Coordinates of C-alpha atoms and ligand atoms in Angstrom, one line a residue:
X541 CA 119.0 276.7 182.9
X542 CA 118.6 274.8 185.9
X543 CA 121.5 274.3 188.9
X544 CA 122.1 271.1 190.0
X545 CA 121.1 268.9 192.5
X546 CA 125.3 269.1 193.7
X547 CA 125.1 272.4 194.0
X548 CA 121.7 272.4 195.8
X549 CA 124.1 270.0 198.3
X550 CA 126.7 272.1 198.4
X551 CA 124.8 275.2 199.2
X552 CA 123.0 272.9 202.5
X553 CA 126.6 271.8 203.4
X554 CA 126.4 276.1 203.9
X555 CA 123.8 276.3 205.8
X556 CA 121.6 277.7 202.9
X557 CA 118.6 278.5 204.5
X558 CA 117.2 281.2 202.0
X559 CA 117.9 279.3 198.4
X560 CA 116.3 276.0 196.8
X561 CA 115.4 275.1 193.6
X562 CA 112.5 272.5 193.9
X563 CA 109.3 274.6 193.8
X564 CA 107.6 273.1 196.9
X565 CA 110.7 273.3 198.9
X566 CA 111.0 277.3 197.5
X567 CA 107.7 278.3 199.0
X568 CA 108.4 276.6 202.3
X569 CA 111.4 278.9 202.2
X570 CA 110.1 282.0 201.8
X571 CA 106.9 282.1 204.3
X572 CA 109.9 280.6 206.9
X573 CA 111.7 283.5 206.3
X574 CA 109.2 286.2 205.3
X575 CA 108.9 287.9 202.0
X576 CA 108.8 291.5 203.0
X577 CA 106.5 293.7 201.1
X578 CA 106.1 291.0 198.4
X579 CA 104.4 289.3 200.6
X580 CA 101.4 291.5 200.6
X581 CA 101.1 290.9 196.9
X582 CA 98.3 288.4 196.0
X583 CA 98.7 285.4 194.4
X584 CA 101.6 283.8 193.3
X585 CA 103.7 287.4 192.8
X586 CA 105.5 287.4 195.5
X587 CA 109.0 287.9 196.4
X588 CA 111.7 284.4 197.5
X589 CA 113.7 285.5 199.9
X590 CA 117.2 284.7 198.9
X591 CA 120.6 284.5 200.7
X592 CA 123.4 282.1 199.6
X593 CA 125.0 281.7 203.5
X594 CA 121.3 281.2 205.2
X595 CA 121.5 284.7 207.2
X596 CA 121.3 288.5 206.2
X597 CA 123.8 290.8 206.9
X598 CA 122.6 293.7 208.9
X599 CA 124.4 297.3 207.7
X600 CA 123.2 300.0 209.1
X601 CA 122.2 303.2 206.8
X602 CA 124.8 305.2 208.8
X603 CA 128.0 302.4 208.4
X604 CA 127.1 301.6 205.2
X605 CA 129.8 302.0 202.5
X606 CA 130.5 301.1 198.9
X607 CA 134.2 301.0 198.2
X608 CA 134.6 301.6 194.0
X609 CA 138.6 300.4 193.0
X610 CA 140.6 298.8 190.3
X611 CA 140.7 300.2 187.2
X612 CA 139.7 303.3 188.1
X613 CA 141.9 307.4 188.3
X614 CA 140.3 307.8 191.7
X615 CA 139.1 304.8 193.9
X616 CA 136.4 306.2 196.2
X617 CA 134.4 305.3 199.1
X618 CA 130.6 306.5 198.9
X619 CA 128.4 306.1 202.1
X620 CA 124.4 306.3 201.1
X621 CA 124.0 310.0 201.5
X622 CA 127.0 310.4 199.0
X623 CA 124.9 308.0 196.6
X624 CA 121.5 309.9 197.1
X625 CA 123.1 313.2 196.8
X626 CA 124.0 311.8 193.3
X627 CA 121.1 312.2 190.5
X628 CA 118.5 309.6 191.0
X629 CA 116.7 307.5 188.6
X630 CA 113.2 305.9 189.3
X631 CA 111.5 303.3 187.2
X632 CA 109.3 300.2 187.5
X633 CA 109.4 297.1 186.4
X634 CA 109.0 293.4 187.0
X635 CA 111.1 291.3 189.0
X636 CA 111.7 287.8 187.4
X637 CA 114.3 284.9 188.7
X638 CA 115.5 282.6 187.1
X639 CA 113.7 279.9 188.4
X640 CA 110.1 281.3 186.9
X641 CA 109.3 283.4 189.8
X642 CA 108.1 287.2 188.7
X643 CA 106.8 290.1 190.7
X644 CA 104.7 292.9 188.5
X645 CA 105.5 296.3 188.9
X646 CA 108.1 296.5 191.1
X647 CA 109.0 300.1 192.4
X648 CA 112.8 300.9 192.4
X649 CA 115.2 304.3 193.0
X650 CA 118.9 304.4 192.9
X651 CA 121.9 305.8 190.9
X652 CA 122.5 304.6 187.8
X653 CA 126.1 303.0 187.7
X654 CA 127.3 304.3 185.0
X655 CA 127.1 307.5 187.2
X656 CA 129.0 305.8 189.7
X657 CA 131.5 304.4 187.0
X658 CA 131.7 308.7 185.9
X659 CA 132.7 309.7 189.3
X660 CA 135.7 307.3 189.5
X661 CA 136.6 307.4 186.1
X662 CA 137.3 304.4 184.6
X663 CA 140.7 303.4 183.0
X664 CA 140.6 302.6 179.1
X665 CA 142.0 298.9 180.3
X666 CA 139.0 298.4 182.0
X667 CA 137.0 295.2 180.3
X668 CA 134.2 294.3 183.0
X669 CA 133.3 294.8 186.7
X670 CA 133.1 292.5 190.0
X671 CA 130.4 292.9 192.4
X672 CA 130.8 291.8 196.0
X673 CA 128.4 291.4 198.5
X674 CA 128.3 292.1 202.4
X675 CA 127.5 288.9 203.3
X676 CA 130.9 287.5 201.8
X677 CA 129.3 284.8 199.9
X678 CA 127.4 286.5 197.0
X679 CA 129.7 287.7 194.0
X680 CA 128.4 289.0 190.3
X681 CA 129.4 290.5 187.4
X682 CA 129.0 292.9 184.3
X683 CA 130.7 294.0 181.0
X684 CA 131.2 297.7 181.0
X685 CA 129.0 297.9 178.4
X686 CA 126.2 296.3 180.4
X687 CA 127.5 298.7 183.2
X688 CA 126.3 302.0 181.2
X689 CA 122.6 300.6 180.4
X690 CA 120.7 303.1 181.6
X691 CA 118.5 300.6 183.6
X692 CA 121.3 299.1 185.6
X693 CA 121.3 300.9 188.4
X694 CA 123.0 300.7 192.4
X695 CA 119.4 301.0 194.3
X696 CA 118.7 302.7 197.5
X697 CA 115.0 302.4 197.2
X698 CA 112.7 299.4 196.4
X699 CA 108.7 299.1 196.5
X700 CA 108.3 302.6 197.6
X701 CA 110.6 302.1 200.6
X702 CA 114.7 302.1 201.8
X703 CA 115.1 298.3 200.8
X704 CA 114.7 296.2 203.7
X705 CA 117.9 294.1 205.6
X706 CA 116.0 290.8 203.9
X707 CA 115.8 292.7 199.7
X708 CA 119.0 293.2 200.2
X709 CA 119.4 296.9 201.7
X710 CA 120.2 299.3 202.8
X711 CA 121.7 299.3 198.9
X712 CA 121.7 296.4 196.4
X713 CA 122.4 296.1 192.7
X714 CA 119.6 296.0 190.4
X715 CA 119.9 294.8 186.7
X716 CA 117.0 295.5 185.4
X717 CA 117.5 293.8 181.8
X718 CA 118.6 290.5 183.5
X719 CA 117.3 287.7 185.2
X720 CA 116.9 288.4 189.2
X721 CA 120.7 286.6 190.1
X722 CA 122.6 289.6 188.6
X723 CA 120.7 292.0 191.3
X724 CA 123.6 291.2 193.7
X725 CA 122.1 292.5 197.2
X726 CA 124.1 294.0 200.0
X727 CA 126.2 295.5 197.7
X728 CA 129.8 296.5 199.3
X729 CA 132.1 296.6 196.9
X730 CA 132.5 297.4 192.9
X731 CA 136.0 296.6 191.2
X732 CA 137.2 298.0 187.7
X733 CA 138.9 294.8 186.1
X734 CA 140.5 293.7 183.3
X735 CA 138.4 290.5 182.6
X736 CA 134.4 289.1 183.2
X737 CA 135.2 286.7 186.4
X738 CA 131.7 284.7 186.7
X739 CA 130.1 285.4 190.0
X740 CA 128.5 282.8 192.2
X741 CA 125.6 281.7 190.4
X742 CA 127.3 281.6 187.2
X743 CA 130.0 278.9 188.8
X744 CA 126.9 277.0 189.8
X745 CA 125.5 277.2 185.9
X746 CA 123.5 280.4 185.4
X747 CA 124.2 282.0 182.0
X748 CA 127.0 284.9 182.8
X749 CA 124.9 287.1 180.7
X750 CA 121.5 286.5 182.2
X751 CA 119.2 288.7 179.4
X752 CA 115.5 288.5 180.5
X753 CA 114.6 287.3 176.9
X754 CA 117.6 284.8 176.6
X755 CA 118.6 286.3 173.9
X756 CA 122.3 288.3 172.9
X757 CA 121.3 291.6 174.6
X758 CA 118.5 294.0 175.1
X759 CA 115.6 294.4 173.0
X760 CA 114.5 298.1 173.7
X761 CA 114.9 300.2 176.8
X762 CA 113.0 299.6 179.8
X763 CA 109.9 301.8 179.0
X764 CA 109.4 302.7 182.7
X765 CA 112.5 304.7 183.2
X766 CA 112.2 308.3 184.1
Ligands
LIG939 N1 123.8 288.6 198.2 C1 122.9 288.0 197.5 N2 122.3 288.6 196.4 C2 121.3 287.9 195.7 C3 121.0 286.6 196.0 C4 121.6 285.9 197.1 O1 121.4 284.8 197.5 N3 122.5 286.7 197.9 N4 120.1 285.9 195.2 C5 119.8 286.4 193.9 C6 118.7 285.8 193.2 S1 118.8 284.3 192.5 C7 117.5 286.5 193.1 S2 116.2 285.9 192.2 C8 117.3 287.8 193.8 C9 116.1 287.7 194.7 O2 115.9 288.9 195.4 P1 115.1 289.0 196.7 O3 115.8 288.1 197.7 O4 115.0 290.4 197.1 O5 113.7 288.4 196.4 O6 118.4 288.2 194.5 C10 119.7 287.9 193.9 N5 120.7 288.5 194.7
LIG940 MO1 117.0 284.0 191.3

């Protein structure tokens, strides 16, 4: 479970700034670009700052939108009041990447998707979903199944805060029973397709289903939720 040292190339030939895989070259990353909140968390729990093109893409609370098409009876537009005028969902819960990273008791507030997936009403054809990212690089991807965990969740909040530009606000996904590269952040778009299309990090050798225990799915439900 490791990408390669061509794709660490390719993602400099991008001017990755925010994502590298050698430890020592990781930490020099993240106090460059800052770690947020994380970064008042002691020891080695702290938050890597991650962004495929090397820059974050600023959306404002008020501009922000999440267009929801495909497969779907009605596509729809939501802006964040929309989503926070849905019912909200709070639980806690480590962050871990795939790269051995992990941040304890992470704070996090959103809608669940399958809500989301409710409102639009998804088409009996519909096999999986494509995530797509405001900063035109980052893409990811669920089954429909995985979609209606009730841990999977389009977040508007994050360690007791609006999530910041860097986390990935002002609304990112979060997948809680998968490693942190399914958490697509700056979340813009959700399609209803017909097929699983491997996102970014799964092109560059990340398991498509990233299960936290590397195993075929879920062992119990995140005992945080409420
Ligand atoms: N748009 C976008 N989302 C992303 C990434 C990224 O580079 N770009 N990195 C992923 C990875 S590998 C991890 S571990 C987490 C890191 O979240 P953080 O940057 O808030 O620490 O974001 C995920 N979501
Ligand atoms: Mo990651």
């Amino acid at each position: 479970m490791r990408v390669g040292r061509r794709v660490f190339v390719a993602l400099s030939a991008l001017g990755a700034l925010g994502v590298a895989f050698g430890s020592s070259v990781q930490n020099v990353v993240s106090s460059a670009v800052g770690s947020g909140l994380g970064g008042l968390l002691p020891g080695g729990d702290r938050f890597r700052i991650y962004s495929i093109t090397g820059s974050y893409p600023v959306v404002s609370r008020r501009k922000y939108r999440l267009e929801v098409s495909g497969l779907v009876d009605s596509p729809t537009t939501f802006t964040l009041a929309d989503l926070e005028a849905m019912p909200a969902t709070s639980f806690t819960k480590a962050f871990q990447c795939v790269t051995g990273w992990r941040v304890p008791g992470v704070a996090w507030r959103g809608v669940r998707l399958s809500e989301v997936l409710d409102r639009v009403g998804v088409q009996s054809t519909a096999v999986a979903l494509t995530f797509e990212s405001y900063d035109r690089a980052d893409t990811e991807s669920l089954t429909i199944d995985q979609a209606h965990l009730i841990d999977v969740i389009v977040a508007y909040r994050m360690l007791d805060g609006p999530i910041t530009v860097e986390h990935g606000g002002p609304v990112r996904l979060y997948v809680a029973p998968m490693f942190g590269y399914k958490s697509l952040k700056w979340l813009s778009a959700i399609r209803v397709v017909d097929q699983v299309v491997p996102g970014f990090w799964e092109q560059n050798g990340y398991p498509v289903n990233g299960w936290l225990d590397g195993t075929t799915g879920p062992t119990n439900p995140n005992p945080g939720l409420t």
